[in-house]
Amino acid sequence: MLALTEGPRHGYSIKQEAEARSSGAVRLGPGTLYEAIQRLLDAGLVRETSSDAYPSNGQEAQRRYYALTPRGRQRLRDEIEQWEQLVEYAQGKLKPA
Amino acid sequence: MKRRYRLLLYFYPRWFRDRYGAEIVAACAAERQQADYTGWSGPLRFWLYILRDIGLSAGRMRLQPSRAAQSRKPKGSVMEGLWQEIRHAWRQLLRRPGFTAVAVVSLAIGIGGNAIIVALVDGFVLRPFAYPEPDRLVTVGVTFPRVSDEERFIEALSPLEFADIDTGRTLEPILAFDVGNRNISGGDRPERVLTGLALTDPFGPFKLSAALGRGFTADELAPGGPAAAILSYRLWRGQFGGDPSLVGSAVRINGRPTTVVGVMPPELLLLGVDLWIPWGIDPLSRPRNARQLTLIARLSPDATLAEANAELAAIAAQTAAAEGVQFEEYVGWRLTATPWVEALMRDIQPAARLLLGAVGLVLLIACANLSNLLLARSTTRQRELAVRVALGAGRSRIARQLLAEVALLAVAGLAGGLLLARVGLPFLVSLVPAQLNTLGVTATINARVVGWAALLTIGSAVLVALLPIYQSTRAHPQDALKSDGRSFTSGRAPLRLRHALIMTEIALSVVLLVGAGLMVRSFDKLQRVEPGFDPVNVLTMRITLPQEKYRGGAISDFFQRTVDSLEEMPGVNRSSFASQFPPQGPFSTVFRIDGIDAPATAMPTSLLTTISDKHFETLAVPTIAGRVFGRTDRANTPPVAVVNEAFVSRYLPGADPLGLRVRTGPADRPSPPIEIVGVVANTQNRGLRNPPAPEIFVPMHQELNNQMFLLVRTAGDAAAMLPTVRRAIASLDADQPIYSVQTLEEALAASTFRQRSPMVLFGVFAFVALALAALGIYGVMSYAVSARTQEIGVRLAVGADRGDMIWLILRQVVRLTAVGLAIGLAGVVAASTLIRGALFEVQPLDPMTIAGATAVLGTVALVAGWLPAWRASRLDPMTALRDE
């Protein structure tokens, strides 16, 4: 989902972005990738968007593009917040008393 | 490479595949390009990664289907689309009535045949045992290895043995009963019915309650208790008009007033018994070896069959230890619990299995044929289908279309098959001789049979549709449109399929033909067995004198007077009474010969037959030595016996039997010594299939028996003499019924019924198979000729001989037939163990039969191939070439 914050992407570029950002720690296989997309679609966190707005070459045109929905964006914020709290809590614990 | 990725997509649900397939394939390809997968192990690591990834995600998708999956299915239009397909298919079928007729008829034959056999098995084998939890219903069988290896279930145990078995805990409750005949009056007319004499309540083990009234109370079952009777449902309906007030009122059984206390439910017709009365004798008063009881029990709720058998083995061992000295048959005896259905089925199971197998093969052949016809059609319809694909019809749409056609054909086939079964079944049932059908059951096309036929139809339809659908959906529209739909090359792949189907048909037909041939040969051998007597013009019937009316000398006196008065009748040559007559010999005895030590391992047994004076003359059995019985052998003269040759050769080889003395019956109460005064020739006294058994004959005046068969040798047609015989008996005792009337020839035919009926059915199946296979060959070859019209035209134009043309086509027939025959013969070898038991003096791999079947099939195949070949040779080259 983070990979979509900068704007709509097609499936494979989501994978590339995710792997690049995590410096290879996250690996999305083809199957897992499209499964995840379908589940995000089901949950209404992501929507399919027209690819016409982003024409490039002929092959690209066949691909579907996905964008975050407002609900998805909100959910992402909530998640990040939770993570921040967790990180804060963990850092507090690690500080020498 | 992409194809392999695409294969992986089949792990996913279909809609997911449709939606993301292309992208996943592209992603896989991109993944493969990555640097991680270089080096020698690169491909391996790549595939492991992909397989794991796709496998896991596909698994998740299938287990937790996405919500989107549901909404993706089009609604409402499904039924509409289906209706459209069916209408289209209907029009297609009507357009080709010839094809449709052949397809429906071959399916109908296959399905109808199966329905008939299933109905027979259902009616005669399964339905008589429609009790709750029938698999927990067992009978107790007994084997006395000292006497014979035969395991007996019916009338096998004595009351004391039953009492021993009743002490166990695994069988509860047990029904013990003897079977006899009683006269019952009070209904429409006096009738003699098969009667169960029960020691325990006949409803006990069946978990069924009475249709009316109740079972027997302990009071009624006790010796000397009040006279009570339970009627079978059919006797109640047939004889007493189904009058419910009969329960509680009295009927006369053998003249004795008896209260009817209950009516059995219709499904409980045990061994064909129509009347149940209490046994009425103190079991403890009977000798230990007076074995006349049949036991049917239900396994206790917590017991298994194995536990019951273990317990029975322990009981048998105890009895052997306690009584083995006095009754030596107990040494090593075995008691076994066997499911009741299995025990009764033991005789017919092999034949039923064979017939089901045979009729299954017929259906397979019919399917192969239909598949073949459809393949031929779909090949000629290539262009139509291609146009539809090109116009955007999905391949699945084309497959649905074909499926709709097959479904229509299948429904018509099912209807035709059931119609065929409806017509054919009563005919087959009527072939069953009445005296064999003691259960009184019949077979009908009921819901179970229809259900089974429907299942078979669905299975067949899928089988039939598989190949044509596979073939038509992988056709490339471009190719099909380019070709003229007739050229040989484009049809090559489907033709190969069709050849494979033809070979299958031929192979299956060989198996059936050989089976039928073997049955015919073995029946022929059976027919050639000399019965040892002259069965022509002999009328037989049974007479049972009621014990209430005839006792002691009055019995033999009545029989003697009957014979004497019959012999004065015109048209009667000879007549005699006998307690049994060949080919049936159910009554036997153990015996000893004075002065000859019995073998230690087995107690000698022999058939024991009570006869009147002129029995051997009536049957035309020659005397070998000594004399037969005459007026001098009466109750007050010394006991005498006649034995057969088998008796002498088995027990007295090399000795002179005349003058020796035998004692029949068990060692503890043997008969007085009986002098052997004569030896007669053997008869087939244990049926035509078995070698003659040793037999002892004694005069009816010296061994009283109130139940005898009357045999009348007539000058002309035996059956026509029945009124005369009836009159003669009525003049002696107007109340005395006769029953089991049949001619000796009928009795002989009935004894071979078990061989004859499978033979007839097998023959019909083989014939049908042959016809279907011929049809298939003809169809394929006709198609091959039309597909090669141009080629043949060219050949003829450049001067090929017409004979060459015939050979060109026939060569293919020969090749297909040869391969089919080879496969079929391998099948024959594989199936030989199955059929062995059904044969008589013929080996399953009888070379003559196999050669005959091969020749018949080869000829039929050649004739079926000849017609198209001949047509090919008649082609006018100019027309053939212009056909382009």
Coordinates of C-alpha atoms in Angstrom, one line a residue, chain B residues 565-776:
Chain B
S565 CA -54.9 -97.4 -9.5
L566 CA -52.7 -95.3 -11.8
E567 CA -51.3 -98.3 -13.6
E568 CA -54.8 -99.3 -14.6
M569 CA -55.4 -95.9 -16.3
P570 CA -55.0 -95.8 -20.1
G571 CA -52.1 -93.7 -21.1
V572 CA -50.1 -94.5 -18.0
N573 CA -47.2 -96.9 -18.6
R574 CA -45.5 -97.0 -15.2
S575 CA -45.7 -95.0 -12.0
S576 CA -43.8 -94.8 -8.8
F577 CA -43.1 -92.9 -5.6
A578 CA -39.8 -91.6 -4.5
S579 CA -38.6 -89.2 -1.7
Q580 CA -36.3 -87.6 -4.2
F581 CA -35.5 -88.1 -7.9
P582 CA -32.6 -87.0 -10.1
P583 CA -31.3 -84.4 -10.9
Q584 CA -32.1 -83.3 -7.4
G585 CA -30.8 -85.2 -4.3
P586 CA -31.1 -83.2 -1.1
F587 CA -31.6 -86.0 1.4
S588 CA -28.5 -87.9 2.5
T589 CA -27.4 -89.9 5.5
V590 CA -24.3 -91.2 7.2
F591 CA -24.0 -95.0 7.3
R592 CA -21.8 -97.9 8.2
I593 CA -21.3 -101.3 6.5
D594 CA -21.1 -104.2 8.8
G595 CA -17.7 -105.9 8.7
I596 CA -16.0 -103.0 7.0
D597 CA -14.1 -100.5 9.0
A598 CA -15.1 -96.9 8.4
P599 CA -12.3 -94.7 7.3
A600 CA -10.9 -92.7 10.3
T601 CA -11.0 -89.3 8.6
A602 CA -14.5 -89.0 7.3
M603 CA -17.9 -90.6 8.0
P604 CA -19.2 -92.2 4.9
T605 CA -22.3 -90.4 3.5
S606 CA -24.7 -91.4 0.8
L607 CA -28.0 -90.1 -0.6
L608 CA -30.9 -92.0 1.0
T609 CA -34.0 -92.4 -1.2
T610 CA -37.2 -94.1 -0.2
I611 CA -38.9 -95.5 -3.3
S612 CA -41.9 -97.7 -4.3
D613 CA -41.5 -100.9 -6.2
K614 CA -41.3 -99.9 -9.9
H615 CA -39.2 -96.8 -9.5
F616 CA -36.3 -97.9 -11.6
E617 CA -38.6 -99.1 -14.4
T618 CA -40.4 -95.7 -14.3
L619 CA -37.1 -93.8 -14.7
A620 CA -35.7 -96.5 -17.0
V621 CA -32.6 -97.0 -14.9
P622 CA -31.0 -100.3 -15.7
T623 CA -30.2 -102.9 -13.0
I624 CA -26.5 -103.9 -12.9
A625 CA -26.6 -106.8 -10.4
G626 CA -29.0 -108.6 -8.0
R627 CA -32.6 -107.5 -8.0
V628 CA -34.7 -104.4 -7.4
F629 CA -37.7 -104.2 -5.0
G630 CA -40.9 -106.1 -5.5
R631 CA -44.1 -107.2 -3.8
T632 CA -42.1 -109.3 -1.4
D633 CA -40.4 -106.2 0.2
R634 CA -43.0 -105.1 2.8
A635 CA -43.0 -103.8 6.3
N636 CA -42.9 -107.3 7.8
T637 CA -40.2 -108.7 5.5
P638 CA -36.4 -108.4 6.2
P639 CA -35.1 -104.9 5.4
V640 CA -33.4 -104.6 2.0
A641 CA -31.6 -101.9 0.0
V642 CA -30.4 -101.3 -3.5
V643 CA -27.3 -99.2 -4.1
N644 CA -26.0 -97.4 -7.1
E645 CA -22.7 -98.0 -8.9
A646 CA -21.1 -94.9 -7.4
F647 CA -21.8 -96.3 -4.0
V648 CA -20.0 -99.5 -4.9
S649 CA -17.0 -97.8 -6.5
R650 CA -16.6 -95.3 -3.7
Y651 CA -17.1 -97.5 -0.6
L652 CA -16.7 -101.1 -1.8
P653 CA -14.2 -101.1 -4.6
G654 CA -13.4 -104.6 -5.7
A655 CA -15.9 -106.2 -3.2
D656 CA -19.2 -107.9 -4.0
P657 CA -21.8 -105.6 -2.4
L658 CA -24.6 -108.2 -2.6
G659 CA -25.4 -109.6 0.8
L660 CA -23.5 -107.0 2.8
R661 CA -25.5 -105.1 5.5
V662 CA -25.6 -101.3 5.9
R663 CA -26.8 -99.4 8.9
T664 CA -28.0 -95.9 8.0
G665 CA -28.2 -93.0 10.4
P666 CA -25.9 -91.7 13.1
A667 CA -23.8 -94.1 15.1
D668 CA -25.8 -93.6 18.3
R669 CA -29.1 -94.6 16.8
P670 CA -28.4 -96.6 13.6
S671 CA -31.1 -98.4 11.7
P672 CA -31.4 -102.1 11.9
P673 CA -29.0 -103.9 9.4
I674 CA -30.3 -103.6 5.8
E675 CA -29.2 -106.2 3.3
I676 CA -28.0 -104.9 -0.1
V677 CA -29.9 -107.0 -2.7
G678 CA -29.1 -105.1 -5.9
V679 CA -27.0 -102.6 -7.7
V680 CA -28.4 -100.1 -10.2
A681 CA -26.7 -97.8 -12.8
N682 CA -25.8 -94.3 -11.8
T683 CA -28.0 -91.3 -12.5
Q684 CA -27.0 -87.6 -12.3
N685 CA -28.4 -87.4 -8.9
R686 CA -26.6 -84.2 -7.8
G687 CA -27.3 -82.2 -11.0
L688 CA -25.7 -82.5 -14.4
R689 CA -22.7 -80.5 -13.3
N690 CA -21.6 -82.9 -10.6
P691 CA -20.5 -86.5 -10.7
P692 CA -23.1 -89.1 -9.5
A693 CA -23.2 -89.4 -5.8
P694 CA -23.4 -92.7 -3.9
E695 CA -27.1 -93.5 -3.3
I696 CA -28.9 -96.0 -1.1
F697 CA -32.5 -96.9 -2.0
V698 CA -34.9 -98.5 0.5
P699 CA -38.5 -99.6 0.0
M700 CA -41.2 -97.1 1.1
H701 CA -42.9 -99.9 3.1
Q702 CA -39.8 -100.3 5.3
E703 CA -38.8 -96.6 5.6
L704 CA -41.9 -94.5 6.0
N705 CA -42.0 -91.1 4.5
N706 CA -45.2 -89.0 4.3
Q707 CA -43.7 -86.6 1.8
M708 CA -43.1 -88.2 -1.6
F709 CA -42.8 -87.4 -5.3
L710 CA -45.1 -89.2 -7.7
L711 CA -43.6 -90.0 -11.0
V712 CA -45.8 -91.1 -13.9
R713 CA -44.4 -92.4 -17.2
T714 CA -47.0 -91.8 -19.8
A715 CA -47.6 -93.1 -23.3
G716 CA -47.9 -89.6 -24.8
D717 CA -47.5 -86.0 -23.7
A718 CA -46.9 -86.2 -19.9
A719 CA -48.4 -82.8 -19.0
A720 CA -51.6 -83.8 -20.7
M721 CA -52.1 -86.6 -18.2
L722 CA -52.3 -84.3 -15.2
P723 CA -56.2 -84.3 -15.0
T724 CA -56.2 -88.1 -15.1
V725 CA -53.7 -88.3 -12.3
R726 CA -55.6 -85.7 -10.3
R727 CA -58.8 -87.7 -10.7
A728 CA -57.0 -90.9 -9.6
I729 CA -55.7 -89.3 -6.4
A730 CA -59.0 -87.5 -5.7
S731 CA -60.8 -90.9 -5.9
L732 CA -58.6 -92.1 -3.0
D733 CA -58.7 -88.9 -0.9
A734 CA -60.7 -85.9 -2.1
D735 CA -58.9 -83.6 0.3
Q736 CA -55.4 -84.5 -0.7
P737 CA -53.7 -81.7 -2.6
I738 CA -50.8 -82.2 -5.0
Y739 CA -48.2 -79.6 -5.7
S740 CA -44.9 -78.9 -7.5
V741 CA -46.2 -80.4 -10.7
Q742 CA -43.7 -80.5 -13.5
T743 CA -42.5 -82.9 -16.2
L744 CA -39.2 -84.6 -15.7
E745 CA -37.8 -82.7 -18.7
E746 CA -38.8 -79.4 -17.0
A747 CA -37.1 -80.5 -13.8
L748 CA -33.9 -81.3 -15.8
A749 CA -34.1 -77.9 -17.6
A750 CA -34.6 -76.2 -14.3
S751 CA -31.4 -77.8 -13.0
T752 CA -29.4 -76.2 -15.8
F753 CA -31.2 -72.8 -15.5
R754 CA -28.2 -71.3 -13.7
Q755 CA -26.0 -72.1 -16.7
R756 CA -28.6 -71.3 -19.4
S757 CA -29.7 -67.9 -18.3
P758 CA -26.2 -66.3 -18.2
M759 CA -25.5 -68.0 -21.5
V760 CA -28.5 -66.5 -23.2
L761 CA -27.8 -63.0 -21.7
F762 CA -24.2 -63.2 -22.6
G763 CA -25.0 -64.2 -26.1
V764 CA -27.4 -61.2 -26.5
F765 CA -24.8 -58.9 -25.1
A766 CA -22.1 -60.2 -27.4
F767 CA -24.4 -59.9 -30.4
V768 CA -25.2 -56.3 -29.5
A769 CA -21.5 -55.5 -29.0
L770 CA -20.7 -57.0 -32.4
A771 CA -23.4 -54.9 -34.0
L772 CA -22.2 -51.8 -32.3
A773 CA -18.6 -52.4 -33.3
A774 CA -19.6 -53.1 -36.9
L775 CA -21.5 -49.8 -36.9
G776 CA -18.4 -48.0 -35.6

